[in-house]
Amino acid sequence: MPPASTFTQLEEPTIYALSTASGRAAIAIIRISGAACLGVYRALCPGKPLPKPRYATLRTLINPSVDTNNAEVLDSGALTFYFPAPETATGEDVLELHIHGGPAVVKAVLAAIPNSIPKHAGQTIRYAEPGEFTRRAFYNNRLDLLQIESLGDTLAADTEQQRRLAVRGSTSASAERYELWRQKLLDARGELEALIDFSEDQHFEESPVKLCASVAEQVRDLKSQLRASIESAARGELLRNGISVALIGAPNAGKSSLLNRIVGREAAIVSNEAGTTRDVVDVSVDIGGYLCRFGDLAGLRNEYASSNEERMGAVEREGMRRAEQRALTADVVVVTLSLRCEGSETKLHVGSAVDEMLKKCDQKKQQIVFVLNKIDLLSSDQQVRKAQLAQLTERIPSCSSKTMLFPVSCIEAEMAASSNADFGGIQALLRGLMQVFATMTTAVVPEGSHPTSNASAWVESLGATERQRLLLQQCLEHLDSFLVETKPAQASKASSGEVDEEVDIVLAAESLRSAAECLARITGRGEAGDVEEVLGVVFEKFCVGK
């Protein structure tokens, strides 16, 4: 990481920006950071004493461009906050102006700030670039790179689970864990390189073979922890980007009606005519704090499943192709089965095409949830209906993975929409889906016995970003290379004998160096050029004023 002195107040220009959203509001906050903060304050509040650090002080802001004898008031009731370096958000002097949020007031104060510092004063002041306040916090060791990424997640969070994910990443636990791993790799690399540099001059207690075998044991232990972190990071991405849910079923099984009941609005067209949905209808919804992306798909059927069905056209065939593609990439597959009245009997309708699709999803180990729709066709007597459902459940296709079944009636749910009771079973379905989502997004604990092998200690791993996950994967690959290089030593230790093939200590040490560098890049301790590249990626989505 660049030293704290990389950015100093004397060298860097003072920056300022509107830190609250643009538009009309009760209050607007303007943040100023740098050596010229007090100069800006004296110009906007002439003749007034400096505010007590970290205390709110009421001031009238004056236009510094106008003669003091004809003072032009910019805002008659502004709160000023002064935060002296280094214990500030950026590590520099910070001045905050909490002004009235009218657009004209904000515009006037922003225009006055650059005029507060005379050009001959030797100080410069300019409007901040996106993410520049946070960038200075990083260079002044106020935030590490992981905390900055979690700050971006905090600003982008729309759901409760996304907010919790961002909070997990804001702690220093993950950074400390990565640094601990990096230090272990550096220590191991140092031992190996000592063999290279001093093996002929010094006497080592362990032979090169035994030392390599010992380091390999540590590497295998670290690999277990890395794999757990990588899998947890993938699960965290479900919270960050949303859980993909595909609704599959036969034509007219009630998928669109079910989607409408779940999202609470008419998101998809519903008709008694089979095959109404021909393309994927994607709808995002917050379910218990989980961002879910539901896809209502075209009904699945075979082209000549029944003589009573119409021949499949090109549009329907394309819709089914897209439905299959969407279903096989979904995180959760909701199989919608429906009941049909055939004479005096109520029968379960699955369809061979749905059964085939279900088998494909099961082979991919996807999470499958069954929904038995149109239970309003069963008896209105709850005891009788319960017995009927028990018989119908036995006919539902089996899956290798654990599945859940929810009987629903979209008609009953729509009729009782204003009631708190769960008529139609939609609320039970949503609670079941939340249980599925919670299981899918639980942190992974490493295999084996570690001092920190408990879920609470590893939950921060869920907050790892895609960038961090890819670097962890690269680190894992370098450790695999190390184990390949030291395989002769491991074989020798296992057989307690000598092996003909020698260990290439140089290549083994290089693998450890590369693995440690991957961990350094996660926390921002890599090469300076690499850090600048990473910062550019991280800050490109930040707003001005943050």
Coordinates of C-alpha atoms in Angstrom, one line a residue:
M1 CA 0.0 0.0 0.0
P2 CA 1.3 3.5 -0.8
P3 CA 2.5 5.2 2.4
A4 CA 0.3 7.7 4.1
S5 CA 2.5 10.6 3.0
T6 CA 1.7 9.9 -0.7
F7 CA -1.1 12.4 -0.4
T8 CA -0.3 15.4 1.8
Q9 CA -2.4 18.4 2.3
L10 CA 0.3 20.8 1.1
E11 CA 0.9 19.0 -2.2
E12 CA -2.7 18.1 -3.2
P13 CA -5.4 20.6 -4.2
T14 CA -8.3 21.1 -1.8
I15 CA -11.4 19.5 -3.3
Y16 CA -15.1 20.1 -2.7
A17 CA -18.4 18.6 -3.9
L18 CA -22.1 18.3 -3.1
S19 CA -22.3 15.1 -1.0
T20 CA -26.1 14.8 -1.0
A21 CA -28.4 14.1 -3.9
S22 CA -29.1 16.9 -6.4
G23 CA -32.5 18.4 -6.4
R24 CA -34.8 20.2 -4.0
A25 CA -34.5 19.0 -0.4
A26 CA -34.6 20.4 3.2
I27 CA -30.8 20.1 3.7
A28 CA -27.8 19.9 1.4
I29 CA -24.3 18.9 2.5
I30 CA -21.2 20.3 0.8
R31 CA -17.9 18.6 1.8
I32 CA -14.5 20.3 1.5
S33 CA -11.3 18.4 2.1
G34 CA -7.7 19.7 2.0
A35 CA -5.4 22.3 3.4
A36 CA -7.5 25.3 2.3
C37 CA -10.5 24.3 4.4
L38 CA -10.0 27.0 7.0
G39 CA -9.3 29.5 4.3
V40 CA -12.7 28.7 2.7
Y41 CA -14.3 29.1 6.2
R42 CA -12.8 32.5 6.8
A43 CA -13.9 33.7 3.4
L44 CA -17.5 32.5 3.8
C45 CA -17.8 33.6 7.4
P46 CA -15.7 36.7 7.7
G47 CA -14.9 38.0 11.2
K48 CA -16.3 34.9 12.8
P49 CA -14.2 32.7 15.1
L50 CA -13.2 29.2 14.0
P51 CA -15.7 26.6 14.9
K52 CA -14.9 24.2 17.7
P53 CA -13.7 20.9 16.0
R54 CA -16.4 18.3 15.6
Y55 CA -19.2 20.6 16.9
A56 CA -22.0 22.1 14.9
T57 CA -21.7 25.9 14.6
L58 CA -24.5 28.1 13.2
R59 CA -23.2 30.7 10.7
T60 CA -24.3 33.1 8.0
L61 CA -22.5 32.4 4.7
I62 CA -21.3 35.5 2.8
N63 CA -20.3 35.7 -0.9
P64 CA -16.5 36.3 -0.8
S65 CA -16.6 37.9 -4.3
V66 CA -18.6 40.9 -3.1
D67 CA -17.2 43.8 -1.1
T68 CA -17.7 43.3 2.6
N69 CA -19.4 46.7 2.9
N70 CA -22.2 45.4 0.6
A71 CA -22.3 41.8 2.0
E72 CA -24.3 39.4 0.0
V73 CA -25.8 36.6 2.1
L74 CA -25.7 33.2 0.5
D75 CA -27.4 31.3 3.3
S76 CA -28.5 32.9 6.6
G77 CA -28.7 29.6 8.6
A78 CA -25.9 27.2 7.7
L79 CA -24.4 24.7 10.1
T80 CA -20.6 24.4 9.8
F81 CA -18.5 21.4 10.9
Y82 CA -14.7 21.4 11.1
F83 CA -12.8 18.2 11.4
P84 CA -9.0 18.6 11.7
A85 CA -6.6 16.0 10.2
P86 CA -5.8 13.2 10.6
E87 CA -8.8 11.7 12.3
T88 CA -11.2 12.5 9.5
A89 CA -13.0 10.7 6.7
T90 CA -10.2 11.5 4.2
G91 CA -7.2 11.9 6.6
E92 CA -7.1 15.6 5.7
D93 CA -8.8 18.7 7.2
V94 CA -12.5 18.5 6.3
L95 CA -15.1 21.2 6.4
E96 CA -18.8 20.4 6.0
L97 CA -21.4 23.0 5.2
H98 CA -25.0 21.9 6.0
I99 CA -27.1 24.5 4.1
H100 CA -30.7 24.8 3.0
G101 CA -31.4 22.4 0.2
G102 CA -33.0 24.8 -2.3
P103 CA -31.3 24.4 -5.8
A104 CA -30.5 28.2 -6.0
V105 CA -28.9 28.2 -2.5
V106 CA -26.8 25.1 -3.3
K107 CA -25.7 26.6 -6.7
A108 CA -24.7 29.9 -5.1
V109 CA -22.6 28.3 -2.3
L110 CA -20.9 25.9 -4.7
A111 CA -20.0 28.9 -7.0
A112 CA -18.6 30.9 -4.1
I113 CA -16.2 28.2 -2.7
P114 CA -13.6 28.4 -5.5
N115 CA -13.6 32.2 -5.1
S116 CA -12.7 31.9 -1.4
I117 CA -9.0 31.3 -2.0
P118 CA -7.1 34.1 -3.7
K119 CA -5.0 32.9 -6.7
H120 CA -1.8 34.3 -5.2
A121 CA -2.3 32.3 -1.9
G122 CA -0.4 29.3 -3.2
Q123 CA -3.3 26.9 -2.7
T124 CA -5.6 25.5 -5.3
I125 CA -9.1 24.3 -4.9
R126 CA -11.3 22.4 -7.4
Y127 CA -14.4 20.3 -7.7
A128 CA -13.9 16.7 -6.7
E129 CA -13.8 13.8 -9.2
P130 CA -16.1 10.8 -8.6
G131 CA -14.9 8.8 -5.6
E132 CA -12.0 11.2 -4.9
F133 CA -12.8 11.7 -1.2
T134 CA -12.7 7.9 -0.7
R135 CA -9.5 7.6 -2.8
R136 CA -7.8 10.1 -0.4
A137 CA -9.1 8.1 2.5
F138 CA -7.4 5.0 1.0
Y139 CA -4.1 6.7 0.4
N140 CA -4.1 8.2 3.9
N141 CA -4.8 4.7 5.5
R142 CA -8.3 5.6 6.7
L143 CA -9.9 2.8 4.6
D144 CA -8.5 -0.4 3.1
L145 CA -9.5 -1.6 -0.3
L146 CA -12.0 -4.1 1.0
Q147 CA -13.8 -1.5 3.1
I148 CA -14.0 0.8 0.0
E149 CA -15.6 -1.9 -2.1
S150 CA -18.1 -2.6 0.7
L151 CA -18.8 1.2 0.8
G152 CA -19.8 0.9 -2.9
D153 CA -22.1 -2.0 -1.9
T154 CA -23.6 0.2 0.8
L155 CA -24.4 3.0 -1.6
A156 CA -25.9 0.5 -4.1
A157 CA -27.9 -1.6 -1.7
D158 CA -31.7 -1.8 -2.4
T159 CA -32.7 -4.7 -0.2
E160 CA -32.2 -5.6 3.4
Q161 CA -29.9 -8.6 2.6
Q162 CA -27.8 -6.4 0.4
R163 CA -27.4 -3.9 3.2
R164 CA -26.4 -6.7 5.6
L165 CA -23.9 -7.9 3.0
A166 CA -22.3 -4.5 2.7
V167 CA -22.1 -4.2 6.5
R168 CA -20.2 -7.6 6.7
G169 CA -17.7 -6.3 4.2
S170 CA -17.1 -3.0 6.1
T171 CA -15.4 -4.8 9.0
S172 CA -11.6 -5.5 9.0
A173 CA -12.0 -9.2 9.6
S174 CA -11.6 -10.3 6.0
A175 CA -8.6 -8.0 5.4
E176 CA -7.0 -9.3 8.6
R177 CA -7.6 -12.9 7.4
Y178 CA -6.1 -12.2 3.9
E179 CA -3.1 -10.5 5.5
L180 CA -2.6 -13.5 7.9
W181 CA -2.6 -15.9 4.9
R182 CA -0.2 -13.7 3.0
Q183 CA 2.2 -13.5 5.9
K184 CA 2.1 -17.3 6.2
L185 CA 3.0 -17.7 2.5
L186 CA 5.8 -15.1 2.8
D187 CA 7.2 -16.9 5.8
A188 CA 7.1 -20.2 4.0
R189 CA 8.7 -18.7 0.9
G190 CA 11.5 -17.2 3.1
E191 CA 12.3 -20.7 4.5
L192 CA 12.5 -22.1 1.0
E193 CA 14.6 -19.3 -0.4
A194 CA 17.0 -19.7 2.6
L195 CA 17.7 -23.2 1.3
I196 CA 18.6 -21.6 -2.1
D197 CA 20.8 -18.9 -0.7
F198 CA 22.5 -20.6 2.3
S199 CA 22.2 -24.3 1.9
E200 CA 25.9 -24.8 1.3
D201 CA 27.0 -22.5 4.1
Q202 CA 24.5 -23.2 6.9
H203 CA 23.3 -26.3 8.6
F204 CA 19.5 -26.7 8.6
E205 CA 17.7 -28.9 11.1
E206 CA 15.4 -30.1 8.4
S207 CA 16.4 -31.5 5.0
P208 CA 15.1 -29.8 1.9
V209 CA 12.7 -32.7 1.3
K210 CA 11.3 -32.6 4.9
L211 CA 11.0 -28.8 4.8
C212 CA 9.1 -28.9 1.4
A213 CA 6.8 -31.6 2.8
S214 CA 6.1 -29.5 5.9
V215 CA 5.3 -26.4 3.9
A216 CA 3.1 -28.5 1.6
E217 CA 1.0 -29.5 4.6
Q218 CA 0.5 -25.9 5.5
V219 CA -0.5 -25.1 1.9
R220 CA -3.1 -27.8 1.8
D221 CA -4.6 -26.4 5.0
L222 CA -4.7 -22.9 3.5
K223 CA -6.3 -24.3 0.3
S224 CA -9.2 -25.6 2.4
Q225 CA -9.8 -22.1 3.8
L226 CA -9.4 -20.5 0.3
R227 CA -12.0 -22.9 -1.2
A228 CA -14.5 -22.0 1.6
S229 CA -13.9 -18.3 1.0
I230 CA -14.4 -18.7 -2.8
E231 CA -17.6 -20.6 -2.4
S232 CA -18.9 -18.1 0.2
A233 CA -18.0 -15.2 -2.2
A234 CA -20.1 -16.9 -4.9
R235 CA -23.0 -17.2 -2.5
G236 CA -22.6 -13.5 -1.6
E237 CA -22.9 -12.7 -5.3
L238 CA -26.5 -14.1 -5.1
L239 CA -27.3 -11.5 -2.5
R240 CA -25.6 -8.7 -4.4
N241 CA -26.8 -9.4 -7.9
G242 CA -30.1 -11.1 -7.1
I243 CA -31.3 -14.7 -7.1
S244 CA -32.5 -16.0 -10.5
V245 CA -35.8 -17.9 -10.2
A246 CA -37.4 -19.7 -13.2
L247 CA -41.1 -20.6 -13.3
I248 CA -41.5 -23.7 -15.5
G249 CA -44.6 -25.8 -16.3
A250 CA -46.9 -26.9 -18.9
P251 CA -49.1 -24.5 -20.9
N252 CA -51.9 -23.0 -18.8
A253 CA -50.5 -24.4 -15.6
G254 CA -50.9 -21.0 -14.0
K255 CA -47.3 -19.7 -14.1
S256 CA -48.3 -16.2 -15.0
S257 CA -51.0 -16.1 -12.4
L258 CA -48.5 -17.3 -9.8
L259 CA -46.0 -14.6 -10.8
N260 CA -48.6 -11.9 -10.5
R261 CA -49.6 -13.1 -7.0
I262 CA -45.9 -13.2 -5.9
V263 CA -45.0 -9.7 -7.1
G264 CA -48.4 -8.2 -6.1
R265 CA -49.3 -6.7 -9.5
E266 CA -50.3 -7.7 -13.1
A267 CA -46.8 -8.3 -14.4
A268 CA -47.7 -11.0 -16.9
I269 CA -50.8 -11.5 -19.2
V270 CA -53.2 -14.1 -17.8
S271 CA -55.7 -15.9 -20.1
N272 CA -57.6 -19.1 -20.3
E273 CA -56.0 -19.6 -23.7
A274 CA -53.0 -21.9 -23.4
G275 CA -49.6 -20.5 -24.6
T276 CA -50.2 -16.9 -23.7
T277 CA -46.6 -16.5 -22.6
R278 CA -44.2 -16.9 -25.5
D279 CA -41.1 -15.0 -24.3
V280 CA -39.4 -14.7 -21.0
V281 CA -41.1 -12.2 -18.7
D282 CA -38.5 -11.0 -16.1
V283 CA -39.6 -9.3 -13.0
S284 CA -37.5 -8.2 -10.0
V285 CA -39.0 -8.3 -6.5
D286 CA -37.8 -8.0 -2.9
I287 CA -38.8 -11.1 -0.9
G288 CA -37.9 -10.9 2.7
G289 CA -34.9 -8.7 1.9
Y290 CA -33.7 -11.0 -0.9
L291 CA -33.5 -9.5 -4.4
C292 CA -35.1 -12.1 -6.7
R293 CA -35.4 -12.0 -10.5
F294 CA -38.4 -14.1 -11.5
G295 CA -38.7 -15.4 -15.0
D296 CA -42.1 -16.4 -16.3
L297 CA -41.3 -18.8 -19.1
A298 CA -43.2 -20.2 -22.0
G299 CA -45.2 -23.4 -21.3
L300 CA -43.4 -26.7 -22.1
R301 CA -45.0 -29.3 -24.2
N302 CA -44.2 -31.9 -26.9
E303 CA -45.1 -31.0 -30.4
Y304 CA -47.5 -34.0 -30.8
A305 CA -48.3 -34.8 -27.2
S306 CA -52.0 -34.9 -27.8
S307 CA -54.3 -34.9 -30.9
N308 CA -56.4 -32.2 -29.2
E309 CA -53.4 -29.8 -29.0
E310 CA -52.6 -27.4 -31.8
R311 CA -49.4 -27.9 -33.8
M312 CA -46.4 -26.1 -32.4
G313 CA -45.5 -23.0 -34.5
A314 CA -42.1 -21.3 -34.9
V315 CA -42.8 -18.7 -32.3
E316 CA -43.8 -21.2 -29.6
R317 CA -40.8 -23.4 -30.5
E318 CA -38.5 -20.4 -30.0
G319 CA -40.2 -19.5 -26.7
M320 CA -39.6 -23.1 -25.4
R321 CA -36.0 -22.9 -26.4
R322 CA -35.5 -19.7 -24.5
A323 CA -37.5 -21.2 -21.6
E324 CA -35.1 -24.2 -21.4
Q325 CA -32.1 -21.9 -21.6
R326 CA -33.3 -19.7 -18.8
A327 CA -34.3 -22.6 -16.6
L328 CA -31.0 -24.3 -16.9
T329 CA -29.1 -21.1 -15.8
A330 CA -31.5 -20.3 -12.9
D331 CA -30.5 -20.5 -9.3
V332 CA -33.9 -21.8 -8.2
V333 CA -36.4 -23.6 -10.5
V334 CA -40.1 -23.4 -9.5
V335 CA -41.9 -26.3 -11.2
T336 CA -45.6 -25.3 -11.5
L337 CA -47.9 -28.3 -11.6
S338 CA -51.6 -27.9 -12.0
L339 CA -54.8 -29.9 -11.4
R340 CA -57.4 -30.7 -14.0
C341 CA -60.9 -31.8 -13.8
E342 CA -61.6 -34.9 -15.9
G343 CA -65.1 -35.9 -15.4
S344 CA -65.8 -36.4 -11.7
E345 CA -62.0 -36.7 -10.9
T346 CA -59.4 -34.1 -10.3
K347 CA -56.0 -35.2 -11.7
L348 CA -52.5 -34.0 -11.5
H349 CA -51.1 -32.8 -14.9
V350 CA -47.3 -32.7 -15.3
G351 CA -46.5 -33.2 -19.0
S352 CA -43.7 -35.2 -20.5
A353 CA -41.8 -32.0 -21.6
V354 CA -41.9 -30.7 -18.1
D355 CA -40.7 -34.0 -16.8
E356 CA -37.8 -34.0 -19.2
M357 CA -36.9 -30.4 -18.2
L358 CA -37.1 -31.4 -14.6
K359 CA -34.6 -34.2 -15.1
K360 CA -32.1 -31.8 -16.8
C361 CA -32.4 -29.4 -13.9
D362 CA -31.9 -32.2 -11.4
Q363 CA -28.8 -33.4 -13.1
K364 CA -27.3 -29.9 -12.8
K365 CA -28.0 -30.1 -9.0
Q366 CA -30.2 -27.0 -9.2
Q367 CA -32.5 -26.0 -6.3
I368 CA -36.0 -27.2 -7.2
V369 CA -39.3 -26.2 -5.6
F370 CA -42.6 -27.7 -6.6
V371 CA -45.8 -25.7 -6.6
L372 CA -49.1 -27.5 -6.9
N373 CA -51.5 -24.9 -8.5
K374 CA -55.3 -24.8 -8.7
I375 CA -56.0 -26.5 -5.4
D376 CA -59.4 -24.7 -5.5
L377 CA -60.5 -27.6 -7.7
L378 CA -60.3 -29.8 -4.6
S379 CA -62.8 -30.1 -1.8
S380 CA -63.5 -27.0 0.2
D381 CA -63.5 -29.1 3.3
Q382 CA -60.0 -28.7 4.7
Q383 CA -59.7 -32.3 6.1
V384 CA -60.9 -33.8 2.8
R385 CA -58.6 -31.5 0.8
K386 CA -55.6 -32.5 3.0
A387 CA -56.3 -36.2 2.2
Q388 CA -56.6 -35.4 -1.5
L389 CA -53.3 -33.5 -1.5
A390 CA -51.6 -36.5 0.2
Q391 CA -52.7 -38.7 -2.6
L392 CA -51.6 -36.3 -5.3
T393 CA -48.2 -35.7 -3.7
E394 CA -47.3 -39.3 -4.4
R395 CA -47.6 -38.7 -8.1
I396 CA -45.2 -35.8 -8.2
P397 CA -41.9 -36.6 -10.0
S398 CA -39.0 -37.4 -7.7
C399 CA -35.7 -35.6 -7.6
S400 CA -32.3 -36.6 -6.3
S401 CA -32.0 -33.4 -4.3
K402 CA -34.2 -32.3 -1.4
T403 CA -37.2 -30.5 -2.7
M404 CA -40.2 -28.6 -1.2
L405 CA -43.9 -28.7 -2.2
F406 CA -46.4 -25.9 -1.8
P407 CA -50.1 -26.2 -2.7
V408 CA -51.5 -22.9 -3.9
S409 CA -54.6 -21.4 -5.5
C410 CA -54.1 -18.2 -7.3
I411 CA -57.9 -17.7 -7.5
E412 CA -58.3 -18.0 -3.8
A413 CA -55.3 -15.7 -3.2
E414 CA -56.7 -13.1 -5.5
M415 CA -60.2 -13.2 -3.8
A416 CA -58.7 -12.8 -0.4
A417 CA -56.0 -10.3 -1.3
S418 CA -57.2 -7.8 1.3
S419 CA -57.3 -10.4 4.1
N420 CA -54.4 -11.1 6.5
A421 CA -55.2 -14.9 6.3
D422 CA -53.1 -16.9 3.9
F423 CA -55.9 -18.0 1.6
G424 CA -54.4 -19.6 -1.5
G425 CA -51.0 -20.5 0.2
I426 CA -49.0 -17.8 -1.5
Q427 CA -47.5 -16.5 1.8
A428 CA -46.5 -20.1 2.8
L429 CA -44.8 -20.3 -0.6
L430 CA -42.9 -17.1 0.0
R431 CA -41.8 -18.2 3.4
G432 CA -40.6 -21.4 1.9
L433 CA -38.6 -19.6 -0.8
M434 CA -37.0 -17.4 1.9
Q435 CA -35.8 -20.6 3.6
V436 CA -34.3 -21.8 0.4
F437 CA -32.6 -18.4 -0.2
A438 CA -31.2 -18.4 3.3
T439 CA -29.7 -21.9 2.8
M440 CA -28.2 -20.9 -0.5
T441 CA -26.6 -17.8 1.0
T442 CA -25.1 -19.3 4.2
A443 CA -21.4 -18.9 4.6
V444 CA -19.3 -22.0 4.0
V445 CA -17.0 -23.2 6.8
P446 CA -13.7 -24.8 5.8
E447 CA -13.2 -28.5 6.1
G448 CA -11.0 -29.8 8.9
S449 CA -10.5 -28.4 12.4
H450 CA -9.5 -24.7 12.4
P451 CA -9.5 -22.4 15.4
T452 CA -12.1 -20.3 13.5
S453 CA -14.2 -23.1 12.1
N454 CA -17.6 -21.7 12.9
A455 CA -20.1 -19.9 10.7
S456 CA -20.0 -16.6 12.6
A457 CA -16.3 -16.2 12.0
W458 CA -16.6 -16.9 8.3
V459 CA -19.8 -14.9 7.5
E460 CA -17.7 -11.9 6.4
S461 CA -16.6 -14.0 3.4
L462 CA -20.0 -13.5 1.9
G463 CA -19.1 -9.8 1.4
A464 CA -16.2 -10.6 -1.0
T465 CA -16.7 -9.0 -4.4
E466 CA -16.2 -10.7 -7.8
R467 CA -12.8 -9.1 -8.0
Q468 CA -11.8 -10.6 -4.7
R469 CA -13.2 -14.0 -5.6
L470 CA -11.2 -14.1 -8.9
L471 CA -8.0 -13.2 -7.1
L472 CA -8.6 -15.9 -4.4
Q473 CA -9.1 -18.4 -7.3
Q474 CA -5.8 -17.3 -8.8
C475 CA -4.1 -17.7 -5.4
L476 CA -5.6 -21.2 -5.2
E477 CA -4.2 -22.1 -8.6
H478 CA -0.7 -20.9 -7.6
L479 CA -0.9 -23.1 -4.5
D480 CA -1.8 -26.0 -6.7
S481 CA 1.3 -25.3 -8.8
F482 CA 3.4 -25.3 -5.6
L483 CA 2.0 -28.7 -4.6
V484 CA 2.9 -30.1 -8.0
E485 CA 6.4 -28.7 -7.7
T486 CA 6.9 -30.3 -4.3
K487 CA 5.2 -33.6 -5.1
P488 CA 8.5 -35.6 -4.9
A489 CA 9.1 -34.3 -1.4
Q490 CA 5.6 -35.3 -0.3
A491 CA 6.0 -38.7 -1.8
S492 CA 9.3 -39.1 0.0
K493 CA 7.8 -38.2 3.3
A494 CA 4.9 -40.6 2.8
S495 CA 7.3 -43.5 1.9
S496 CA 9.9 -42.5 4.5
G497 CA 12.5 -43.2 1.8
E498 CA 14.5 -41.3 -0.8
V499 CA 13.3 -40.4 -4.2
D500 CA 15.3 -39.9 -7.4
E501 CA 13.5 -36.8 -8.6
E502 CA 14.7 -33.6 -6.9
V503 CA 12.4 -30.7 -5.8
D504 CA 12.7 -27.5 -7.8
I505 CA 12.9 -25.1 -4.9
V506 CA 13.1 -22.0 -7.1
L507 CA 9.9 -22.8 -8.9
A508 CA 8.2 -23.8 -5.6
A509 CA 9.2 -20.5 -4.0
E510 CA 8.0 -18.5 -7.0
S511 CA 4.5 -20.2 -6.8
L512 CA 4.3 -19.1 -3.2
R513 CA 5.4 -15.5 -4.2
S514 CA 2.6 -15.4 -6.8
A515 CA 0.0 -16.7 -4.4
A516 CA 1.0 -14.1 -1.8
E517 CA 0.9 -11.3 -4.4
C518 CA -2.7 -12.3 -5.3
L519 CA -3.7 -11.8 -1.6
A520 CA -1.8 -8.5 -1.6
R521 CA -3.8 -7.3 -4.6
I522 CA -7.0 -8.0 -2.7
T523 CA -6.2 -5.7 0.1
G524 CA -4.4 -3.1 -2.0
R525 CA -0.8 -4.0 -0.9
G526 CA 0.3 -5.0 -4.4
E527 CA 2.6 -3.1 -6.8
A528 CA 1.8 0.6 -7.1
G529 CA 0.7 0.4 -10.7
D530 CA -1.5 -2.5 -10.0
V531 CA -3.2 -0.6 -7.1
E532 CA -3.9 2.3 -9.4
E533 CA -5.5 0.0 -11.9
V534 CA -7.7 -1.6 -9.2
L535 CA -8.7 1.8 -7.8
G536 CA -9.8 2.9 -11.2
V537 CA -12.2 0.0 -11.4
V538 CA -13.5 0.3 -7.9
F539 CA -14.1 4.1 -8.1
E540 CA -15.7 4.2 -11.5
K541 CA -19.1 3.6 -10.1
F542 CA -18.8 6.0 -7.2
C543 CA -20.7 9.3 -7.2
V544 CA -19.1 12.7 -7.0
G545 CA -18.9 13.8 -3.3
K546 CA -18.1 10.3 -2.0

